[in-house]
PDB file of C-alpha atoms in Angstrom:
ATOM      1  CA  MET L   1      17.252 -69.899 -23.469  1.00  0.00           C
ATOM      2  CA  ARG L   2      19.004 -70.407 -20.146  1.00  0.00           C
ATOM      3  CA  ILE L   3      19.519 -66.651 -19.739  1.00  0.00           C
ATOM      4  CA  GLY L   4      15.789 -66.157 -20.318  1.00  0.00           C
ATOM      5  CA  ARG L   5      15.066 -68.636 -17.431  1.00  0.00           C
ATOM      6  CA  GLY L   6      17.431 -66.729 -15.219  1.00  0.00           C
ATOM      7  CA  ILE L   7      15.740 -63.418 -15.979  1.00  0.00           C
ATOM      8  CA  LEU L   8      12.300 -65.162 -15.280  1.00  0.00           C
ATOM      9  CA  MET L   9      13.587 -66.382 -11.923  1.00  0.00           C
ATOM     10  CA  ALA L  10      14.977 -62.908 -11.068  1.00  0.00           C
ATOM     11  CA  GLU L  11      11.582 -61.417 -12.024  1.00  0.00           C
ATOM     12  CA  ALA L  12       9.754 -64.002  -9.907  1.00  0.00           C
ATOM     13  CA  MET L  13      11.624 -62.865  -6.871  1.00  0.00           C
ATOM     14  CA  ARG L  14      10.360 -59.389  -7.236  1.00  0.00           C
ATOM     15  CA  SER L  15       7.133 -58.104  -5.974  1.00  0.00           C
ATOM     16  CA  THR L  16       5.012 -55.414  -7.786  1.00  0.00           C
ATOM     17  CA  GLU L  17       6.826 -52.831  -5.663  1.00  0.00           C
ATOM     18  CA  ASP L  18      10.228 -53.967  -7.032  1.00  0.00           C
ATOM     19  CA  HIS L  19      11.261 -55.521  -3.645  1.00  0.00           C
ATOM     20  CA  TYR L  20      12.547 -58.981  -3.326  1.00  0.00           C
ATOM     21  CA  LEU L  21      10.048 -61.352  -1.591  1.00  0.00           C
ATOM     22  CA  ALA L  22      11.297 -63.219   1.433  1.00  0.00           C
ATOM     23  CA  ASP L  23       8.977 -66.250   0.832  1.00  0.00           C
ATOM     24  CA  CYS L  24       9.472 -66.478  -2.996  1.00  0.00           C
ATOM     25  CA  GLN L  25       9.701 -70.039  -4.232  1.00  0.00           C
ATOM     26  CA  ALA L  26      12.771 -68.970  -6.358  1.00  0.00           C
ATOM     27  CA  ARG L  27      14.758 -69.082  -3.032  1.00  0.00           C
ATOM     28  CA  LEU L  28      13.966 -72.686  -2.428  1.00  0.00           C
ATOM     29  CA  GLY L  29      17.110 -74.148  -4.168  1.00  0.00           C
ATOM     30  CA  PHE L  30      19.341 -71.773  -2.246  1.00  0.00           C
ATOM     31  CA  ASP L  31      17.709 -72.682   1.034  1.00  0.00           C
ATOM     32  CA  LEU L  32      17.913 -76.444   0.417  1.00  0.00           C
ATOM     33  CA  LEU L  33      21.622 -76.229  -0.401  1.00  0.00           C
ATOM     34  CA  SER L  34      22.468 -73.926   2.463  1.00  0.00           C
ATOM     35  CA  GLY L  35      23.397 -76.737   4.853  1.00  0.00           C
ATOM     36  CA  ALA L  36      27.151 -77.433   5.235  1.00  0.00           C
ATOM     37  CA  TRP L  37      26.911 -81.082   4.115  1.00  0.00           C
ATOM     38  CA  THR L  38      23.913 -81.179   1.928  1.00  0.00           C
ATOM     39  CA  SER L  39      25.562 -80.654  -1.424  1.00  0.00           C
ATOM     40  CA  VAL L  40      28.293 -83.087  -0.519  1.00  0.00           C
ATOM     41  CA  VAL L  41      25.868 -85.933   0.410  1.00  0.00           C
ATOM     42  CA  LEU L  42      23.726 -85.312  -2.656  1.00  0.00           C
ATOM     43  CA  TYR L  43      26.788 -85.372  -4.847  1.00  0.00           C
ATOM     44  CA  ALA L  44      27.948 -88.579  -3.195  1.00  0.00           C
ATOM     45  CA  LEU L  45      24.743 -90.202  -4.127  1.00  0.00           C
ATOM     46  CA  ARG L  46      24.955 -89.245  -7.726  1.00  0.00           C
ATOM     47  CA  GLU L  47      25.879 -92.765  -9.008  1.00  0.00           C
ATOM     48  CA  GLY L  48      23.052 -94.614  -7.281  1.00  0.00           C
ATOM     49  CA  PRO L  49      21.836 -95.959  -3.947  1.00  0.00           C
ATOM     50  CA  ARG L  50      24.384 -96.043  -1.087  1.00  0.00           C
ATOM     51  CA  ARG L  51      24.399 -97.321   2.438  1.00  0.00           C
ATOM     52  CA  PRO L  52      25.193 -94.726   5.168  1.00  0.00           C
ATOM     53  CA  GLY L  53      28.567 -96.403   5.916  1.00  0.00           C
ATOM     54  CA  GLU L  54      29.559 -96.109   2.316  1.00  0.00           C
ATOM     55  CA  LEU L  55      28.596 -92.514   2.232  1.00  0.00           C
ATOM     56  CA  ARG L  56      30.588 -91.822   5.308  1.00  0.00           C
ATOM     57  CA  ASP L  57      33.709 -93.591   4.030  1.00  0.00           C
ATOM     58  CA  GLU L  58      33.531 -91.739   0.674  1.00  0.00           C
ATOM     59  CA  ILE L  59      32.787 -88.231   2.208  1.00  0.00           C
ATOM     60  CA  GLY L  60      35.364 -88.253   5.019  1.00  0.00           C
ATOM     61  CA  GLY L  61      35.212 -85.760   7.797  1.00  0.00           C
ATOM     62  CA  ILE L  62      31.508 -86.153   8.442  1.00  0.00           C
ATOM     63  CA  SER L  63      30.368 -87.646  11.788  1.00  0.00           C
ATOM     64  CA  GLN L  64      27.730 -90.414  11.800  1.00  0.00           C
ATOM     65  CA  LYS L  65      25.392 -87.966  13.627  1.00  0.00           C
ATOM     66  CA  VAL L  66      25.700 -85.213  11.111  1.00  0.00           C
ATOM     67  CA  LEU L  67      25.365 -87.656   8.209  1.00  0.00           C
ATOM     68  CA  THR L  68      22.151 -89.081   9.786  1.00  0.00           C
ATOM     69  CA  GLU L  69      20.794 -85.588  10.412  1.00  0.00           C
ATOM     70  CA  THR L  70      21.603 -84.506   6.818  1.00  0.00           C
ATOM     71  CA  LEU L  71      20.111 -87.678   5.249  1.00  0.00           C
ATOM     72  CA  ARG L  72      16.905 -87.107   7.320  1.00  0.00           C
ATOM     73  CA  ARG L  73      16.645 -83.518   6.192  1.00  0.00           C
ATOM     74  CA  LEU L  74      17.142 -84.418   2.626  1.00  0.00           C
ATOM     75  CA  GLU L  75      14.446 -87.199   3.029  1.00  0.00           C
ATOM     76  CA  ALA L  76      12.075 -84.739   4.592  1.00  0.00           C
ATOM     77  CA  ASN L  77      12.599 -82.395   1.688  1.00  0.00           C
ATOM     78  CA  GLY L  78      11.924 -85.062  -0.924  1.00  0.00           C
ATOM     79  CA  LEU L  79      15.462 -85.043  -2.285  1.00  0.00           C
ATOM     80  CA  VAL L  80      16.389 -88.577  -1.249  1.00  0.00           C
ATOM     81  CA  VAL L  81      14.396 -91.737  -0.527  1.00  0.00           C
ATOM     82  CA  ARG L  82      15.280 -94.180   2.135  1.00  0.00           C
ATOM     83  CA  HIS L  83      14.958 -97.954   1.328  1.00  0.00           C
ATOM     84  CA  ARG L  84      14.904-100.368   4.362  1.00  0.00           C
ATOM     85  CA  TYR L  85      15.475-103.954   3.529  1.00  0.00           C
ATOM     86  CA  ALA L  86      14.026-106.760   5.841  1.00  0.00           C
ATOM     87  CA  GLU L  87      17.340-108.636   6.156  1.00  0.00           C
ATOM     88  CA  ALA L  88      19.393-109.723   9.110  1.00  0.00           C
ATOM     89  CA  PRO L  89      21.045-107.481   9.973  1.00  0.00           C
ATOM     90  CA  PRO L  90      18.629-104.785   8.567  1.00  0.00           C
ATOM     91  CA  ARG L  91      20.063-102.850   5.498  1.00  0.00           C
ATOM     92  CA  VAL L  92      19.273 -99.240   4.709  1.00  0.00           C
ATOM     93  CA  GLU L  93      20.142 -97.439   1.398  1.00  0.00           C
ATOM     94  CA  TYR L  94      19.558 -93.901   0.342  1.00  0.00           C
ATOM     95  CA  GLU L  95      18.884 -92.842  -3.228  1.00  0.00           C
ATOM     96  CA  LEU L  96      18.273 -89.613  -5.062  1.00  0.00           C
ATOM     97  CA  THR L  97      14.752 -88.669  -6.007  1.00  0.00           C
ATOM     98  CA  ALA L  98      14.189 -86.776  -9.314  1.00  0.00           C
ATOM     99  CA  PRO L  99      14.321 -83.392  -7.526  1.00  0.00           C
ATOM    100  CA  GLY L 100      17.608 -84.580  -5.817  1.00  0.00           C
ATOM    101  CA  GLN L 101      19.041 -85.511  -9.152  1.00  0.00           C
ATOM    102  CA  GLY L 102      17.987 -82.102 -10.541  1.00  0.00           C
ATOM    103  CA  LEU L 103      20.160 -80.439  -7.931  1.00  0.00           C
ATOM    104  CA  LEU L 104      23.384 -82.092  -9.207  1.00  0.00           C
ATOM    105  CA  GLU L 105      23.555 -79.605 -12.139  1.00  0.00           C
ATOM    106  CA  PRO L 106      23.786 -76.526  -9.966  1.00  0.00           C
ATOM    107  CA  ILE L 107      26.054 -78.311  -7.491  1.00  0.00           C
ATOM    108  CA  SER L 108      28.400 -79.171 -10.291  1.00  0.00           C
ATOM    109  CA  ALA L 109      28.237 -75.560 -11.527  1.00  0.00           C
ATOM    110  CA  LEU L 110      29.062 -74.242  -8.079  1.00  0.00           C
ATOM    111  CA  GLY L 111      32.072 -76.748  -7.955  1.00  0.00           C
ATOM    112  CA  ARG L 112      33.312 -75.460 -11.199  1.00  0.00           C
ATOM    113  CA  TRP L 113      32.958 -71.898  -9.927  1.00  0.00           C
ATOM    114  CA  THR L 114      34.853 -72.859  -6.744  1.00  0.00           C
ATOM    115  CA  ALA L 115      37.712 -74.476  -8.721  1.00  0.00           C
ATOM    116  CA  ARG L 116      37.980 -71.281 -10.741  1.00  0.00           C
ATOM    117  CA  TYR L 117      37.675 -68.668  -8.094  1.00  0.00           C
ATOM    118  CA  ALA L 118      38.579 -70.209  -4.581  1.00  0.00           C
ATOM    119  CA  ASP L 119      42.102 -68.848  -4.571  1.00  0.00           C
ATOM    120  CA  GLU L 120      40.829 -65.277  -5.125  1.00  0.00           C
ATOM    121  CA  VAL L 121      38.056 -65.556  -2.580  1.00  0.00           C
ATOM    122  CA  LEU L 122      40.390 -67.037   0.035  1.00  0.00           C
ATOM    123  CA  ALA L 123      43.098 -64.365  -0.691  1.00  0.00           C
ATOM    124  CA  ALA L 124      40.266 -61.682  -0.087  1.00  0.00           C
ATOM    125  CA  GLN L 125      39.349 -63.246   3.146  1.00  0.00           C
ATOM    126  CA  GLU L 126      42.918 -63.338   4.323  1.00  0.00           C
ATOM    127  CA  ARG L 127      43.361 -59.589   3.434  1.00  0.00           C
ATOM    128  CA  ASP L 128      40.150 -58.750   5.356  1.00  0.00           C
ATOM    129  CA  VAL L 129      41.384 -60.754   8.533  1.00  0.00           C
ATOM    130  CA  GLY L 130      44.876 -59.374   8.412  1.00  0.00           C
TER     131      GLY L 130
END
């Protein structure tokens, strides 16, 4: 049945003239995951609510500014929800929404693809540069 859904998505992307539509909803997932840190932040939130400092410690290599921008973009797209607690000092946590959780499956699939083919892709890139 999964193959059938893939065919339906491909068909949904085509117009009646057999051209791909630029504004088709089927592109939404690709557009959402196109940010450099988006999938990493979503994956880091897979086990439940996290504070920004915890996310930054776990992810590594992401600046506070980029993490904040990524979390705001994810929140604006309805993929995470921000919880602010009235404590001293104030505490903020981010948590995946149902659509955010739904993206974990394709992110994991892409991770498996990367583990399998990364060396081949990197070798091809090296040949192209050299």
